[in-house]
Structure formats: C-alpha cells, structure tokens
Amino acid sequence: IAFTLYPNPTNGKFTIKNDKLGGERYEVKIYNMLGERIYKSIDPAINPSTVIDVSSQPNGIYFLYVKTENGTVTQKLIINK
C-alpha cells in the first residue's frame, strides 16, 4: 500500500493521494481516541487523490486506516485548528 497524507497536522481538511501507478480501490476509515468511527469512505481506483473534510471534529489525535486488497495501513492524524 502506497499513499501520501497531507497536510498533517491538519485543520480538518486533508488529501490522501494514492501513490500506486494505475491506482487501486481503497477504503478509508477514521477513528477518534475513544474508538468511535467518525468517517468512512470507499474510493474507486480511478481517483488518484481524495480530499477528506472532518473539520467538524474537535482538535485532537485520530487514527486513519487505509485498506486495500493488499493490506491495511494505519496513520496518526492530528487535527489542530
């Protein structure tokens, strides 16, 4: 799995870029520190990048999961407005 997340820290709006040539379908989930899912999306392979807006969430640390048919990657996401 190859993707880029920017900017991080974010004000709540950020981009996930699929770095794999040709792209692949991926699922994005974001959880807060309490383990509550605050976001879920399935992105088709045709989109090389996706803008996600979770600016309605409070400042804090979140966990972003990107899942493809090849595996799952977890990354810390910091919202700081």
XYZ file of C-alpha atoms in Angstrom, residues 11-12 38 53-59 62 79 81:
13
model
C -7.181 21.983 10.174
C -9.588 19.145 9.381
C -16.053 9.428 12.597
C -13.094 17.088 5.335
C -13.517 16.254 9.025
C -13.222 19.871 10.153
C -16.402 19.468 12.207
C -14.393 17.284 14.620
C -12.609 18.832 17.617
C -8.844 19.239 17.862
C -7.247 10.498 15.305
C -6.433 17.990 13.863
C -7.396 24.365 14.087
